[in-house]
Tab-separated table of C-alpha atoms and ligand atoms in Angstrom:
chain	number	residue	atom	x	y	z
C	1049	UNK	CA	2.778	36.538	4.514
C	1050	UNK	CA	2.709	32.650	5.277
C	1051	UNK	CA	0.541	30.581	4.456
C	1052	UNK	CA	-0.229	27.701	5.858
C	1053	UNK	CA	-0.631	24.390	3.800
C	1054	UNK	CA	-1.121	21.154	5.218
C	1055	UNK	CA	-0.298	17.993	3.030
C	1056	UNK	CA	-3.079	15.643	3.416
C	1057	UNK	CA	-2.525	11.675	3.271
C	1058	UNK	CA	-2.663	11.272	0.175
C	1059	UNK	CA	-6.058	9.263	-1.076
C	1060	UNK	CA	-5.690	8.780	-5.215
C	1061	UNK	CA	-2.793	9.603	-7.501
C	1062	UNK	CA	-2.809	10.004	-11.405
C	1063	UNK	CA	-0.783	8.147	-12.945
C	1064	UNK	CA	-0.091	9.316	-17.286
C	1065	UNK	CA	1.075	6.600	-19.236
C	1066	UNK	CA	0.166	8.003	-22.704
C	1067	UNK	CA	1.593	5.151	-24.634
C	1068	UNK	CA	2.752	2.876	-21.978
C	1069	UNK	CA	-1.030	0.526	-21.605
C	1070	UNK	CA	-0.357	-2.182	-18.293
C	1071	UNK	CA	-2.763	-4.272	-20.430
C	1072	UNK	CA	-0.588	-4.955	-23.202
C	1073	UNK	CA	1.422	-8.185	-23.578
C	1074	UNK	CA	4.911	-7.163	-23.060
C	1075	UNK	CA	8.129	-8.593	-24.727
C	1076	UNK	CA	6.758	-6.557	-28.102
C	1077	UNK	CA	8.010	-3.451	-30.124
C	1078	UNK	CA	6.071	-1.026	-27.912
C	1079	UNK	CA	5.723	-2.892	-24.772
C	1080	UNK	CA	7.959	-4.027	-22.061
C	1081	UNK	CA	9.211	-3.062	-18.806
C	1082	UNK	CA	7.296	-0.137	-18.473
C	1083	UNK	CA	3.667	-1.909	-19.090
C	1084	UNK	CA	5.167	-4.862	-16.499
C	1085	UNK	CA	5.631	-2.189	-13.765
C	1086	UNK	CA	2.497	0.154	-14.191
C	1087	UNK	CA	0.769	-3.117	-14.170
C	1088	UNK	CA	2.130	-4.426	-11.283
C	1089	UNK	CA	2.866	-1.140	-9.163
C	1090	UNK	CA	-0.482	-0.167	-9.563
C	1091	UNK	CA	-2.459	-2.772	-7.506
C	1092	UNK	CA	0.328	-2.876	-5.169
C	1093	UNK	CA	0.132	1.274	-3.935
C	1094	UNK	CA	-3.462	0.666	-3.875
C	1095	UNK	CA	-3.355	-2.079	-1.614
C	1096	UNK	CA	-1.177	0.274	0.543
C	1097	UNK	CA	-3.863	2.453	0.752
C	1098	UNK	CA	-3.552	5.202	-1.731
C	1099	UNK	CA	-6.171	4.337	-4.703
C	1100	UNK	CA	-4.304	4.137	-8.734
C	1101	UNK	CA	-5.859	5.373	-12.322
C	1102	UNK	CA	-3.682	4.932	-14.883
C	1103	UNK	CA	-4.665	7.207	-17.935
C	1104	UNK	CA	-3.598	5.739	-20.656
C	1105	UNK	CA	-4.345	5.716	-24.925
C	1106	UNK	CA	-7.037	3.228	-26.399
C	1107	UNK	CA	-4.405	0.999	-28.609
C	1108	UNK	CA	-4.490	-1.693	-31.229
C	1109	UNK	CA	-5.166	-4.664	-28.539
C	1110	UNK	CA	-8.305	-3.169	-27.579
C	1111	UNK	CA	-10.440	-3.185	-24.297
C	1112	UNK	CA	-12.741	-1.551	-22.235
C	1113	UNK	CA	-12.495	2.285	-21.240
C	1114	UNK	CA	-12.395	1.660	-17.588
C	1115	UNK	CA	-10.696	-2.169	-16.589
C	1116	UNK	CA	-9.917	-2.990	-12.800
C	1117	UNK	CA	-6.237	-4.246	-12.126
C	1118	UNK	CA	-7.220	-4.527	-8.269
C	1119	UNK	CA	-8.744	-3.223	-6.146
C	1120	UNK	CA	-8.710	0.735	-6.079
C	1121	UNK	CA	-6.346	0.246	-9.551
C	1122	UNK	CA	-7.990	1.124	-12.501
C	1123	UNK	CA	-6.497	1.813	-16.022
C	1124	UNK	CA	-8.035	4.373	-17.848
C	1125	UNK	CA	-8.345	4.508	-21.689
C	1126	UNK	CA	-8.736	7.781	-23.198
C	1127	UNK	CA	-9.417	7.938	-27.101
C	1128	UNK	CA	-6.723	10.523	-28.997
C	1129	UNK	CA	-5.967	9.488	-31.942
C	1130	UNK	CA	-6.776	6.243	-34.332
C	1131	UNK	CA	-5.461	3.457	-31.873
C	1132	UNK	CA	-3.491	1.939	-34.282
C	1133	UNK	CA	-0.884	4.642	-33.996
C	1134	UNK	CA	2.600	3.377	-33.130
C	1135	UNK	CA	4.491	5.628	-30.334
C	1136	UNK	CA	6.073	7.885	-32.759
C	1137	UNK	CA	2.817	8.747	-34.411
C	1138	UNK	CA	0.922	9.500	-30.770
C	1139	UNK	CA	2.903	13.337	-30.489
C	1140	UNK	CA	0.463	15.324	-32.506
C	1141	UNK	CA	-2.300	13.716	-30.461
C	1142	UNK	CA	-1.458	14.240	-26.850
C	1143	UNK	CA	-3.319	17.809	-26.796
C	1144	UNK	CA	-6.049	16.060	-27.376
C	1145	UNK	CA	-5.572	13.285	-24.708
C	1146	UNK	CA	-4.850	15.823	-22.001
C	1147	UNK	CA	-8.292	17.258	-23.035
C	1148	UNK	CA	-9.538	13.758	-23.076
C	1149	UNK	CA	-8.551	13.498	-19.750
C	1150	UNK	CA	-9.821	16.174	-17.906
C	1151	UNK	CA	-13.333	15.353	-19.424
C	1152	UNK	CA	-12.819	12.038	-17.598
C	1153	UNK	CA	-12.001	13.606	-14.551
C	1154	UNK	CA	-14.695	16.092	-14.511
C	1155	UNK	CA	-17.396	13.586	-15.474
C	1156	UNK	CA	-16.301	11.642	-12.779
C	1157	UNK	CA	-15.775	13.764	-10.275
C	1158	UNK	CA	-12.272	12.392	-9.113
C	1159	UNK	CA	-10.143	14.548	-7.338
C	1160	UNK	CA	-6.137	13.333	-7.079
C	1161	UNK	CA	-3.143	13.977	-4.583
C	1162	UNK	CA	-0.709	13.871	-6.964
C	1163	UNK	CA	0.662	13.255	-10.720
C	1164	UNK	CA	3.049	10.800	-12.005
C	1165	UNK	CA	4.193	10.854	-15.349
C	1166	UNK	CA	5.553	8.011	-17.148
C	1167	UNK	CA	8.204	7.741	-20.253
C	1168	UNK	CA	8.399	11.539	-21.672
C	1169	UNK	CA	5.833	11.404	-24.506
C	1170	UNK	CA	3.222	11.270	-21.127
C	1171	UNK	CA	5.510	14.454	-19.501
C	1172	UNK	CA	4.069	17.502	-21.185
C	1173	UNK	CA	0.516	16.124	-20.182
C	1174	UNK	CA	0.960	15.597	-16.710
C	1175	UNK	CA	2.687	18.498	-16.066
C	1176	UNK	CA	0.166	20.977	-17.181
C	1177	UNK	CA	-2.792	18.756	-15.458
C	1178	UNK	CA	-0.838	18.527	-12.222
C	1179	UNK	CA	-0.503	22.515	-12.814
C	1180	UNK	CA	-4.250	23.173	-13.610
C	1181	UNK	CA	-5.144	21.126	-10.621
C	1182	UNK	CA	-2.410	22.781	-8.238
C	1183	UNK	CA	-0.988	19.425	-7.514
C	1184	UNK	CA	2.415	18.363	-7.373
C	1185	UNK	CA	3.884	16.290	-10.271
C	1186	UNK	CA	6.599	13.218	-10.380
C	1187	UNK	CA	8.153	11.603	-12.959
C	1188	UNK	CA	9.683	8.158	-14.360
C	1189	UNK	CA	11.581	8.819	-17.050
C	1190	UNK	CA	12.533	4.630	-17.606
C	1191	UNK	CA	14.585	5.506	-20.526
C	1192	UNK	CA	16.445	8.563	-21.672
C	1193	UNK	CA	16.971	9.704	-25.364
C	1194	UNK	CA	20.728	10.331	-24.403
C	1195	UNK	CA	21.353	6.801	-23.442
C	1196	UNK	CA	19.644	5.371	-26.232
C	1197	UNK	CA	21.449	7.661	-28.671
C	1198	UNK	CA	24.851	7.190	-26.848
C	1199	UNK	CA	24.520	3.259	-26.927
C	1200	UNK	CA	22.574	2.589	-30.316
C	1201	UNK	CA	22.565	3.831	-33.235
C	1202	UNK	CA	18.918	4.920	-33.694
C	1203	UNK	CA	17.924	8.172	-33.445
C	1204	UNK	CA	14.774	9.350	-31.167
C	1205	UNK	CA	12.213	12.357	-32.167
C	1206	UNK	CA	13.951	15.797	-31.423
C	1207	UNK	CA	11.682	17.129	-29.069
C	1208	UNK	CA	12.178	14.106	-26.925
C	1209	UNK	CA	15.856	15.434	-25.059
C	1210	UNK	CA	14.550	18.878	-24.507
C	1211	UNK	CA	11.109	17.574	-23.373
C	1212	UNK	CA	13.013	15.336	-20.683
C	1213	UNK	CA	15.140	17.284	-19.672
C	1214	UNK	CA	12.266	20.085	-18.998
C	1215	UNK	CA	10.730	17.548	-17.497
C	1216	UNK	CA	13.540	16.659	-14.933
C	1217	UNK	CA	13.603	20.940	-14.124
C	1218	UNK	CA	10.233	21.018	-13.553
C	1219	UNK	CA	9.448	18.132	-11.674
C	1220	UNK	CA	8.447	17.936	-8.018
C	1221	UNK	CA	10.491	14.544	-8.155
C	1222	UNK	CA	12.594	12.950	-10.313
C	1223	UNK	CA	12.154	8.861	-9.985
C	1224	UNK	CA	15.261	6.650	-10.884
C	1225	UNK	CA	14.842	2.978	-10.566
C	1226	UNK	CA	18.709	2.370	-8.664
C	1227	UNK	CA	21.832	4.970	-7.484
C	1228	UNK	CA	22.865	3.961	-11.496
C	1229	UNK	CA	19.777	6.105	-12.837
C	1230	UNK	CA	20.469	8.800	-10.270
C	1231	UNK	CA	24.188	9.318	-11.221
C	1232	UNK	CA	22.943	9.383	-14.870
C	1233	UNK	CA	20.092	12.275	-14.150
C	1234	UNK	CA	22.913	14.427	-12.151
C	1235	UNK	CA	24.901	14.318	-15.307
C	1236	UNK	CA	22.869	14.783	-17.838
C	1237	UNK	CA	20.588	17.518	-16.231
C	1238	UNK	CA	22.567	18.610	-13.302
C	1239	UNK	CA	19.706	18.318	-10.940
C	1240	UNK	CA	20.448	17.664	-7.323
C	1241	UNK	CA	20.409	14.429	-5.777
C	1242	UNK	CA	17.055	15.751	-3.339
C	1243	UNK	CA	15.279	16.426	-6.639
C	1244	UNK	CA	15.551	12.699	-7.263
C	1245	UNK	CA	13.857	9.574	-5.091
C	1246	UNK	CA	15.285	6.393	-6.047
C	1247	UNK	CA	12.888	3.499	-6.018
C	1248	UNK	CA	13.104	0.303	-7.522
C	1249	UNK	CA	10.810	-2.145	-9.588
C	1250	UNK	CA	10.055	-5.558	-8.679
C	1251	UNK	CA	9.121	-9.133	-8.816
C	1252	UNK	CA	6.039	-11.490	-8.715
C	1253	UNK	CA	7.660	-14.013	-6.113
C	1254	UNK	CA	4.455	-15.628	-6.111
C	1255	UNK	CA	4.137	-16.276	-10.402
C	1256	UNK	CA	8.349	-16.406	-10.320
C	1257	UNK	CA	9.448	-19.381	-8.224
C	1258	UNK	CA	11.811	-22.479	-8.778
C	1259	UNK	CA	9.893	-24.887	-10.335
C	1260	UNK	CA	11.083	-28.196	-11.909
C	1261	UNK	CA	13.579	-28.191	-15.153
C	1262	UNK	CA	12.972	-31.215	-16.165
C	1263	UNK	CA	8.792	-31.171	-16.380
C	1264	UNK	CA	9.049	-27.683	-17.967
C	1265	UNK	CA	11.116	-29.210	-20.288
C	1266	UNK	CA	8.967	-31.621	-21.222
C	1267	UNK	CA	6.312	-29.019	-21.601
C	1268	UNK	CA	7.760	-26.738	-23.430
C	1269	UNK	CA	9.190	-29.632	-25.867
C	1270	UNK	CA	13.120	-29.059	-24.803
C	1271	UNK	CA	15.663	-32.032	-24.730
C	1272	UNK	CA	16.138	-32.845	-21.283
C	1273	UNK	CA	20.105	-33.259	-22.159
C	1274	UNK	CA	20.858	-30.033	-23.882
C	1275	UNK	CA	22.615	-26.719	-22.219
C	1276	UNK	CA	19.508	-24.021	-22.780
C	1277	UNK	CA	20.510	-20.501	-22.892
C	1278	UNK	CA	17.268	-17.995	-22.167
C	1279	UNK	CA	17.013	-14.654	-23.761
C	1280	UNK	CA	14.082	-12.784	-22.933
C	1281	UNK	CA	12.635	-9.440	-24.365
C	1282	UNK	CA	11.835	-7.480	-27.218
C	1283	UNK	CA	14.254	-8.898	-30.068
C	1284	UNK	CA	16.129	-5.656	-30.643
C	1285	UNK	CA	19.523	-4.648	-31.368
C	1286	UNK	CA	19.400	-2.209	-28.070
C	1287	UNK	CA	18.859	-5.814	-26.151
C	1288	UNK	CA	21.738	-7.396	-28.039
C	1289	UNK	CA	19.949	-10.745	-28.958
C	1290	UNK	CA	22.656	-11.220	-31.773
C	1291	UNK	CA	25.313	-11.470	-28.720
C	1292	UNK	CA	24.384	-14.400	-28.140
C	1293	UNK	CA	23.604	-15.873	-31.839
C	1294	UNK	CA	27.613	-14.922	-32.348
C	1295	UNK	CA	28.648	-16.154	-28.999
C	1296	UNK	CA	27.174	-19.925	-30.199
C	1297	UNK	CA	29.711	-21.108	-32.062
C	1298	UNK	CA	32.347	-20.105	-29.488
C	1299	UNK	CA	30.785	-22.028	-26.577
C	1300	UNK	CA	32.365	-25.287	-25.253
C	1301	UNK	CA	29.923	-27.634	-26.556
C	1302	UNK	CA	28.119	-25.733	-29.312
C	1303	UNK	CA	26.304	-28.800	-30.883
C	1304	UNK	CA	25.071	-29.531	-27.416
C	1305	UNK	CA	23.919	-25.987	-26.109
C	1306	UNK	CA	20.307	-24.676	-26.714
C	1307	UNK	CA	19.927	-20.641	-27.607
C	1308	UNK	CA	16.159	-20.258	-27.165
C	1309	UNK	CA	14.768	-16.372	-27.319
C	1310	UNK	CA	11.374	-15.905	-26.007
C	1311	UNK	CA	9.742	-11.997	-27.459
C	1312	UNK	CA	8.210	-9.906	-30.664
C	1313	UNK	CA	5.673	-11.053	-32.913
C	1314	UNK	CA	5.592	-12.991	-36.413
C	1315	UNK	CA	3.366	-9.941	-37.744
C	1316	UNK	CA	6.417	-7.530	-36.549
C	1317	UNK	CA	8.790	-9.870	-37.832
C	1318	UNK	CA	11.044	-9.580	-35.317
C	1319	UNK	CA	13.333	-12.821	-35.408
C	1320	UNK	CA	13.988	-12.504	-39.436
C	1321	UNK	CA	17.193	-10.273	-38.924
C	1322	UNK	CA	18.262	-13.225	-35.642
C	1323	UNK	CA	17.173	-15.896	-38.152
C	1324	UNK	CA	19.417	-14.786	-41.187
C	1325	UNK	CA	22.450	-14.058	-38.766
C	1326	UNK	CA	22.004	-17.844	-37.291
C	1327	UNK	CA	21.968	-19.263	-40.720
C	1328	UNK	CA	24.770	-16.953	-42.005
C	1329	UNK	CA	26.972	-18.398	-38.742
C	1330	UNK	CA	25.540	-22.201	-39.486
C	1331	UNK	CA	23.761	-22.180	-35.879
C	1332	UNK	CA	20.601	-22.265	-36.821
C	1333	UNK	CA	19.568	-25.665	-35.306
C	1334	UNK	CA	21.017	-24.238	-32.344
C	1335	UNK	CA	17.809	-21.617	-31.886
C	1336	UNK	CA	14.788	-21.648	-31.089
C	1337	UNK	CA	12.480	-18.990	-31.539
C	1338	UNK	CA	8.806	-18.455	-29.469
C	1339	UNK	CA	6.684	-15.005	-29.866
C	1340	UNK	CA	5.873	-13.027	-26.738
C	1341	UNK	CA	3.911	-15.171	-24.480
C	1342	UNK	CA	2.122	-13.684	-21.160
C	1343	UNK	CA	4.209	-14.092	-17.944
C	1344	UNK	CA	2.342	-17.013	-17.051
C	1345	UNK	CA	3.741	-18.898	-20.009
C	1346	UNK	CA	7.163	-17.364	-19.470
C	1347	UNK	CA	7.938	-19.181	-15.868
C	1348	UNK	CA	7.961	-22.118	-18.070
C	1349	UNK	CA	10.691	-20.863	-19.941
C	1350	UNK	CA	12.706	-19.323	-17.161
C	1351	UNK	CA	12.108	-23.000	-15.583
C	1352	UNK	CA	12.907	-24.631	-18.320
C	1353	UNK	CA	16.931	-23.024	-19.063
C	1354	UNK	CA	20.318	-22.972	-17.049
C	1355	UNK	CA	21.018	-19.688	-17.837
C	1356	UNK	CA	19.130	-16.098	-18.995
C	1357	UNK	CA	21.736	-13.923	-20.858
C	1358	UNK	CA	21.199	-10.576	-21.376
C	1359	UNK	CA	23.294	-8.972	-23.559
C	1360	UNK	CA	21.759	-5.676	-23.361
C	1361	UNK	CA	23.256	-2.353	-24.335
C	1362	UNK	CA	21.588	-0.428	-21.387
C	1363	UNK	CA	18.406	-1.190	-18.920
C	1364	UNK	CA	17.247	1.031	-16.547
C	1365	UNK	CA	15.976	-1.178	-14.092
C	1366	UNK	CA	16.126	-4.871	-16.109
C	1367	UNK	CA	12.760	-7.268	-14.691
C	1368	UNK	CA	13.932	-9.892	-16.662
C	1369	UNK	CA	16.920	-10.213	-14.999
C	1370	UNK	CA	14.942	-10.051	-11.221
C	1371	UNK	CA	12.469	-12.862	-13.169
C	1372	UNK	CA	14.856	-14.907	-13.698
C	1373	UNK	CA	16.751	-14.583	-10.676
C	1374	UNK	CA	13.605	-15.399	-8.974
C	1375	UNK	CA	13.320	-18.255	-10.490
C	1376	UNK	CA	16.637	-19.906	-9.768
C	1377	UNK	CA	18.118	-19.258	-13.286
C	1378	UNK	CA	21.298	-17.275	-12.570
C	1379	UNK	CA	22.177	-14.558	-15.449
C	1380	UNK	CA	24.715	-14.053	-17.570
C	1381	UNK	CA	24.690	-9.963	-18.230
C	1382	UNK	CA	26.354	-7.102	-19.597
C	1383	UNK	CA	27.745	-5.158	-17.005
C	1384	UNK	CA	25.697	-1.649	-18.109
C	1385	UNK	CA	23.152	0.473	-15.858
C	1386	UNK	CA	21.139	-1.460	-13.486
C	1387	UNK	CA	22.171	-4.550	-14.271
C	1388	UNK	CA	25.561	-3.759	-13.307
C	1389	UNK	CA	23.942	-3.840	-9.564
C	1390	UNK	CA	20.981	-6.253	-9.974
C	1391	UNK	CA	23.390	-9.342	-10.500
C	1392	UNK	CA	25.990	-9.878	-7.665
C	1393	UNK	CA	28.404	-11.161	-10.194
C	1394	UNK	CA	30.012	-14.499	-9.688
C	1395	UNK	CA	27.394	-15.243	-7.042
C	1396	UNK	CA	23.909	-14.668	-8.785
C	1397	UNK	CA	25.428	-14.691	-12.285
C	1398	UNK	CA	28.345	-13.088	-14.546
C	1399	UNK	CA	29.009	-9.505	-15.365
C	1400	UNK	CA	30.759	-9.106	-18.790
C	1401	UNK	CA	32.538	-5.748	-19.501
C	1402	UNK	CA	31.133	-5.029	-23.126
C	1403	UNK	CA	29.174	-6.948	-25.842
C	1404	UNK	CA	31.781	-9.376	-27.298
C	1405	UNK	CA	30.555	-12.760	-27.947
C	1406	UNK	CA	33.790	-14.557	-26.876
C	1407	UNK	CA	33.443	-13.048	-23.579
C	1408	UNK	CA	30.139	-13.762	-23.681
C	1409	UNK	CA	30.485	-17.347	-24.653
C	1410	UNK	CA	33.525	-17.999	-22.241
C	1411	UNK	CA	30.961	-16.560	-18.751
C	1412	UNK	CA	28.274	-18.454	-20.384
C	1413	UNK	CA	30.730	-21.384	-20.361
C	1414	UNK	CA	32.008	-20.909	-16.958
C	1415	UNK	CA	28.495	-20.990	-15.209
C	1416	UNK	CA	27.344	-24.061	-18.060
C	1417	UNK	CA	30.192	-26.206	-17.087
C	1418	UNK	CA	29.662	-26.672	-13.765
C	1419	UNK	CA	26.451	-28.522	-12.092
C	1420	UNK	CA	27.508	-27.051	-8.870
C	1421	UNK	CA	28.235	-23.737	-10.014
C	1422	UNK	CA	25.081	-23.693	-11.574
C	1423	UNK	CA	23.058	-24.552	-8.495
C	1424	UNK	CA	24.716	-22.661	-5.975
C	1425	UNK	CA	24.211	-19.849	-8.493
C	1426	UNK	CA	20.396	-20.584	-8.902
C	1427	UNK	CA	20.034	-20.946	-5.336
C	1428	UNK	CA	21.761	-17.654	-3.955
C	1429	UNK	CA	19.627	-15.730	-6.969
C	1430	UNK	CA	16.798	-16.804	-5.625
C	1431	UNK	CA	17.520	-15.384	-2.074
C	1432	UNK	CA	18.605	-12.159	-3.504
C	1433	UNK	CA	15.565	-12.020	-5.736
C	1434	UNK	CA	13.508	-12.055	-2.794
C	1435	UNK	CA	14.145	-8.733	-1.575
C	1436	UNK	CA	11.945	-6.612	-4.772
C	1437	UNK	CA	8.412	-7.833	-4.017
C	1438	UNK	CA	6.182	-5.433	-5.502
C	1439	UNK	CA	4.958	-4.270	-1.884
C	1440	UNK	CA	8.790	-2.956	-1.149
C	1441	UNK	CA	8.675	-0.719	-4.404
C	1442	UNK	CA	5.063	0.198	-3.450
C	1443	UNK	CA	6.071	1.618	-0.679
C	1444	UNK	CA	9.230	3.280	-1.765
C	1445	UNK	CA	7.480	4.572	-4.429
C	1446	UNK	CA	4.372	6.105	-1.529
C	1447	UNK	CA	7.422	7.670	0.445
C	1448	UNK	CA	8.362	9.377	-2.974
C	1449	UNK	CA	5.416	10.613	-3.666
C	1450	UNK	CA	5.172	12.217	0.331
C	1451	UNK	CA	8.777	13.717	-0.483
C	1452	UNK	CA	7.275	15.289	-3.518
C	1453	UNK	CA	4.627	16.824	-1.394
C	1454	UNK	CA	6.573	18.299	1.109
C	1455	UNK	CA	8.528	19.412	-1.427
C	1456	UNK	CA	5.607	21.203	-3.575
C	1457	UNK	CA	3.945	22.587	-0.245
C	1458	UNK	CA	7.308	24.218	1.357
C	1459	UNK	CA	7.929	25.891	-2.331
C	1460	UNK	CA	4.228	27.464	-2.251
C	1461	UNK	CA	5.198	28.841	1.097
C	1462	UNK	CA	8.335	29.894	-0.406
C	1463	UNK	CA	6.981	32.133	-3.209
C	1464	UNK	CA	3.902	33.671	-0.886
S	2369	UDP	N1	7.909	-10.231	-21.131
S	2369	UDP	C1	6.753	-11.002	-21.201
S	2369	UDP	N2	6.630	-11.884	-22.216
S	2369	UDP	C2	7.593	-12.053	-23.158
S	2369	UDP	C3	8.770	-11.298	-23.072
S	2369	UDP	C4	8.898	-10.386	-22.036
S	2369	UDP	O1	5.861	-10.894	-20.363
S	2369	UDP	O2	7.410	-12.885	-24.041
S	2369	UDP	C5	8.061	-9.280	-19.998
S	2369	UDP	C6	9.098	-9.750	-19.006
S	2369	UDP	O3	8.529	-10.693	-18.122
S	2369	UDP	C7	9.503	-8.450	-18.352
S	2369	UDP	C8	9.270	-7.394	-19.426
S	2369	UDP	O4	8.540	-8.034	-20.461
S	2369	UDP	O5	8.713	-8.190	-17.218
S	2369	UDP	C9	10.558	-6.832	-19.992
S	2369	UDP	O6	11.072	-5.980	-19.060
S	2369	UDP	P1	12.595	-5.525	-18.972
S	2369	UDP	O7	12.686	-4.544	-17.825
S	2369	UDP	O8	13.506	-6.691	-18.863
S	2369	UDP	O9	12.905	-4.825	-20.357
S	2369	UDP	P2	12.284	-3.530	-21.069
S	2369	UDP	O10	11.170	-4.019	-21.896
S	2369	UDP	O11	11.837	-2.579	-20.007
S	2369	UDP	O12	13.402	-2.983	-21.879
């Protein structure tokens, strides 16, 4: 027998970001990226017509159960566990924010389209909502334990691998953020390349524009004479901020060049390993350090350098380097996962093979040495910047979430 199921438009989507909140200030420990791109996605399907919740866990920072990012975007925060719980500590508690959340739901009344999960703690909970509800389910993975583990040497929670790659199985969709991240879930999971929709991230052109060097400068208290080098991000070794401290002493002009790294916080202490590696190389008046400031403090900084390196050991999609780009500030980046694609190298910026300082210093160098390289740079990141407004992933990420649909409706028909 067939029976017939008809896909509506789709109205309101779930979105499960257990430990991923859009509300906290990124460039931390726990928040980057991920928070950037709920935050801004969010707002951005809704204004194409398809309203957002994003459930989420009540953290350390606080705030309201129910807070409006736009209009039809709200972010959702369900209590399961004590919110001071750091990421690793959250597993024994998602149970309870799956229960959490179909209270919410049912008090509410809400009925969804669609699921998508976010990072894989969130995986096991959306899936077996999206089941309950007989809905079809997507997911983001935006990093994978195998990369991390392959290019760091940290170790993630065991269940993680098996969870994702359970996940990636039983999945209506697989998102990847560029062809990089698709390539890397065919061979790690062997799923097909219809199982997986890429769509990318993007950029606030209106917050990230060219705005004047010299005034931000003055703002943010920077000599007006020195060669700045911008590193942006949560200050760990996975992001390779102590690239750059070793590449200082091999640039050109080292007693006239700037290192200034803009992320963590003082209570995290995230600099002291940076700060004890720039004294131990006698660069420390070369660096400056600033906590993690809101984005709307950060154009200042991307205004205010010549260059944003990012040394990084892998990034699945890589906003800072977009930000910056955006902002006229051409980047100087290893050439790993998406930013291997992002920067058009030797025209936006410089691609270096691996993560060795000298290399690192010498492309630096190269961009640094020139005026006009530097502005012809700055000028052709900015029109290739332009291109990931947050509308374009919007509505790549709507014709995804169609795809998955289609997908979930044919297979119903399949197994009637
Ligand atoms: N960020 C910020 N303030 C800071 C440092 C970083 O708002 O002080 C934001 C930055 O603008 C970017 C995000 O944090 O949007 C970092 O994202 P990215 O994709 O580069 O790295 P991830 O955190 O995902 O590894």
């Amino acid at each position: 027998m067939t029976i017939s199921i008809t896909p509506s438009p789709m109205k309101r989507i779930a979105m499960v970001s257990v430990h991923g909140c859009p509300m906290v200030t990124p460039g931390m420990r726990f928040a980057g990226g991920m928070n950037v791109y709920l935050r801004d996605i969010a707002p951005a399907i809704a204004a194409a017509g398809v309203a957002v919740d994003v459930y989420t866990r009540s953290h350390h920072a606080g705030g309201p159960e129910i807070f409006e990012i736009g209009p039809n975007a709200r972010v959702i925060h369900l209590r399961a566990g004590n919110p001071e719980l750091v990421k690793s500590e959250v597993i024994p508690y998602l149970p309870e924010f799956r229960e959490r959340m179909l209270e919410f739901v049912e008090r509410q009344g809400l009925e969804y389209d669609l699921v998508h999960s976010h990072y894989w703690l969130s995986g096991s909970v959306a899936q077996s909502i999206a089941a309950q509800w007989g809905l079809p389910v997507v997911v983001s993975f935006h990093t994978l334990a195998a990369i991390k583990e392959r290019e760091s040497s940290e170790s993630e929670p065991e269940q993680r691998s098996a969870a994702e790659a359970q996940m990636a199985h039983g999945a209506d969709l697989v998102f990847a953020f560029t062809d990089d991240e698709r390539r890397e879930l065919n061979e790690l999971f062997g799923i097909e390349d219809e199982r997986i929709h890429v769509a990318p991230g993007g950029v606030d052109l209106s917050l990230f524009q060219p705005m004047s060097k010299l005034e931000a400068r003055k703002r943010l208290g920077l000599s007006p004479n020195e060669k700045i080098v911008l590193f942006v991000g949560r200050p760990e070794p996975f992001k390779g901020p102590d690239v750059l401290i070793r590449a200082l002493p091999h640039m050109r002009d080292t007693a006239n060049t700037r290192l200034v790294l803009v992320g963590g916080s003082e209570g995290e202490h995230s600099f002291d390993w940076l700060r004890l590696l720039a004294a131990e190389l006698g660069v420390a008046e070369r660096v400056s350090w600033h906590v993690a400031v809101p984005q709307e403090q950060l154009i200042d900084f991307y205004a205010a350098t010549d260059i944003t390196a990012m040394p990084s050991f892998h990034e699945s999609f890589g906003l800072v380097a977009l930000e910056s780009m955006a902002s006229g500030r051409p980047v100087v980046a290893s050439a790993v996962g998406a930013l291997a694609t992002q920067i058009v190298d030797g025209q936006t910026g410089r691609l270096v093979a691996a993560h060795d300082p000298v290399d690192f210093a010498y492309c630096m160098d190269d961009i640094l040495g020139s005026p006009r390289a530097l502005q012809s740079a700055g000028e052709k990141a900015v029109i290739h910047a332009r291109a990931f407004t947050w509308t374009r992933a919007a509505e790549q990420a709507l014709q995804g979430y169609l795809r998955a649909a289609h997908g979930f409706v044919e297979r119903a028909q399949l197994s009637h």
